[in-house]
């Protein structure tokens, strides 16, 4: 079981990016999925989180600019990032909470490898 992120890159201020994170394996269910980010010299902080029922939570600095969504059938979570600012520059990590496989094996928390987002002119 692993989480694979994609969609990072270099974008100018005011631009947009869409991150994707797909969970692979014979997955039965995932409770919640989220996006975190870590800038150089700083801690990893929550950006947005979405439950299996669609309840969302955002950190204040991205409200109105970022949108988290998920496709439960594909075990994939997305982060649409608009109106990007230089302070959004960071490595973005996705995670999955309470992931259960068809075998019955479960994982309380899994992390992806991270994808770099750089906002610069």
C-alpha positions as a Markdown table, in Angstrom:
| # | Residue | x | y | z |
|---|---|---|---|---|
| 1 | Unk | 0.0 | 0.0 | 0.0 |
| 2 | Unk | 1.3 | 3.4 | -0.9 |
| 3 | Unk | 0.2 | 7.0 | -1.6 |
| 4 | Unk | 1.6 | 8.5 | -4.8 |
| 5 | Unk | 1.4 | 12.3 | -5.3 |
| 6 | Unk | 1.6 | 14.2 | -8.6 |
| 7 | Unk | 1.0 | 17.6 | -10.0 |
| 8 | Unk | 3.5 | 19.8 | -8.2 |
| 9 | Unk | 5.8 | 22.2 | -10.0 |
| 10 | Unk | 6.8 | 25.9 | -10.6 |
| 11 | Unk | 4.0 | 28.4 | -11.0 |
| 12 | Unk | 3.9 | 32.2 | -11.0 |
| 13 | Unk | 2.0 | 34.1 | -8.3 |
| 14 | Unk | -1.7 | 34.2 | -9.1 |
| 15 | Unk | -1.4 | 30.9 | -11.0 |
| 16 | Unk | -3.0 | 27.5 | -10.3 |
| 17 | Unk | -2.0 | 23.9 | -9.8 |
| 18 | Unk | -3.9 | 20.7 | -9.1 |
| 19 | Unk | -2.3 | 18.1 | -6.9 |
| 20 | Unk | -3.4 | 14.4 | -7.0 |
| 21 | Unk | -2.8 | 11.6 | -4.5 |
| 22 | Unk | -3.7 | 8.1 | -5.3 |
| 23 | Unk | -3.7 | 5.2 | -2.8 |
| 24 | Unk | -2.7 | 1.9 | -4.4 |
| 25 | Unk | -3.5 | -1.6 | -3.2 |
| 26 | Unk | -6.6 | -3.7 | -2.5 |
| 27 | Unk | -8.3 | -1.0 | -0.4 |
| 28 | Unk | -11.6 | -1.5 | 1.3 |
| 29 | Unk | -12.0 | 1.9 | 2.9 |
| 30 | Unk | -10.2 | 5.1 | 3.9 |
| 31 | Unk | -11.7 | 7.3 | 6.6 |
| 32 | Unk | -10.1 | 10.6 | 5.8 |
| 33 | Unk | -7.5 | 12.0 | 3.4 |
| 34 | Unk | -5.6 | 15.2 | 3.7 |
| 35 | Unk | -2.9 | 17.5 | 2.4 |
| 36 | Unk | -0.1 | 18.9 | 4.5 |
| 37 | Unk | 2.8 | 21.2 | 3.6 |
| 38 | Unk | 6.2 | 21.8 | 4.9 |
| 39 | Unk | 8.3 | 24.8 | 4.0 |
| 40 | Unk | 12.1 | 24.9 | 4.7 |
| 41 | Unk | 12.8 | 25.3 | 8.3 |
| 42 | Unk | 9.2 | 24.9 | 9.3 |
| 43 | Unk | 7.0 | 22.2 | 10.7 |
| 44 | Unk | 4.6 | 20.1 | 8.6 |
| 45 | Unk | 1.2 | 21.8 | 8.9 |
| 46 | Unk | -2.3 | 20.8 | 7.8 |
| 47 | Unk | -3.6 | 22.5 | 4.6 |
| 48 | Unk | -6.9 | 20.7 | 4.0 |
| 49 | Unk | -8.6 | 17.5 | 5.1 |
| 50 | Unk | -11.7 | 15.6 | 3.8 |
| 51 | Unk | -13.6 | 12.7 | 5.3 |
| 52 | Unk | -15.2 | 9.8 | 3.5 |
| 53 | Unk | -18.5 | 11.6 | 3.9 |
| 54 | Unk | -17.2 | 14.7 | 2.3 |
| 55 | Unk | -16.7 | 16.9 | 5.3 |
| 56 | Unk | -13.9 | 19.3 | 4.7 |
| 57 | Unk | -11.5 | 21.4 | 6.8 |
| 58 | Unk | -9.1 | 24.1 | 5.7 |
| 59 | Unk | -6.3 | 26.1 | 7.3 |
| 60 | Unk | -7.3 | 29.8 | 7.3 |
| 61 | Unk | -4.6 | 30.9 | 4.9 |
| 62 | Unk | -6.0 | 28.8 | 2.0 |
| 63 | Unk | -9.7 | 29.3 | 2.5 |
| 64 | Unk | -11.3 | 30.6 | -0.6 |
| 65 | Unk | -8.3 | 29.7 | -2.7 |
| 66 | Unk | -7.8 | 25.9 | -2.3 |
| 67 | Unk | -10.4 | 23.2 | -2.7 |
| 68 | Unk | -9.9 | 19.6 | -1.6 |
| 69 | Unk | -12.0 | 16.8 | -3.1 |
| 70 | Unk | -11.8 | 13.0 | -3.3 |
| 71 | Unk | -13.0 | 10.2 | -5.6 |
| 72 | Unk | -13.7 | 7.3 | -3.2 |
| 73 | Unk | -14.0 | 4.9 | -6.1 |
| 74 | Unk | -10.5 | 5.7 | -7.2 |
| 75 | Unk | -9.1 | 6.2 | -3.6 |
| 76 | Unk | -7.8 | 9.5 | -4.8 |
| 77 | Unk | -7.7 | 12.9 | -3.2 |
| 78 | Unk | -7.2 | 16.2 | -5.1 |
| 79 | Unk | -6.1 | 19.7 | -4.1 |
| 80 | Unk | -7.0 | 22.5 | -6.5 |
| 81 | Unk | -4.9 | 25.5 | -5.7 |
| 82 | Unk | -5.8 | 28.8 | -7.2 |
| 83 | Unk | -4.5 | 32.4 | -6.6 |
| 84 | Unk | -1.2 | 30.9 | -5.5 |
| 85 | Unk | 1.1 | 33.1 | -3.4 |
| 86 | Unk | 4.9 | 32.8 | -2.8 |
| 87 | Unk | 4.1 | 31.8 | 0.8 |
| 88 | Unk | 2.4 | 28.7 | -0.5 |
| 89 | Unk | 5.8 | 27.4 | -1.6 |
| 90 | Unk | 6.5 | 24.1 | 0.2 |
| 91 | Unk | 6.6 | 20.4 | -0.2 |
| 92 | Unk | 3.1 | 19.1 | -0.1 |
| 93 | Unk | 2.3 | 15.7 | 1.4 |
| 94 | Unk | -0.9 | 13.7 | 1.3 |
| 95 | Unk | -2.0 | 11.3 | 4.0 |
| 96 | Unk | -4.6 | 8.7 | 4.6 |
| 97 | Unk | -6.2 | 8.0 | 8.0 |
| 98 | Unk | -7.6 | 4.6 | 9.0 |
| 99 | Unk | -7.0 | 2.8 | 5.7 |
| 100 | Unk | -8.3 | -0.7 | 5.6 |
| 101 | Unk | -7.5 | -3.4 | 3.0 |
| 102 | Unk | -9.8 | -6.2 | 1.8 |
| 103 | Unk | -7.6 | -8.6 | 3.7 |
| 104 | Unk | -8.5 | -6.9 | 7.0 |
| 105 | Unk | -5.1 | -5.3 | 7.5 |
| 106 | Unk | -5.4 | -1.7 | 8.5 |
| 107 | Unk | -3.1 | 1.3 | 8.7 |
| 108 | Unk | -3.8 | 4.2 | 11.1 |
| 109 | Unk | -1.8 | 6.7 | 9.1 |
| 110 | Unk | 0.0 | 6.6 | 5.8 |
| 111 | Unk | 2.0 | 9.4 | 4.1 |
| 112 | Unk | 3.0 | 10.0 | 0.5 |
| 113 | Unk | 6.5 | 11.0 | -0.6 |
| 114 | Unk | 5.7 | 14.6 | -1.1 |
| 115 | Unk | 5.6 | 16.9 | -4.2 |
| 116 | Unk | 7.3 | 20.3 | -4.5 |
| 117 | Unk | 5.2 | 23.4 | -5.1 |
| 118 | Unk | 7.2 | 26.6 | -5.9 |
| 119 | Unk | 5.4 | 29.9 | -6.4 |
| 120 | Unk | 7.8 | 32.4 | -7.9 |
| 121 | Unk | 8.0 | 34.9 | -10.7 |
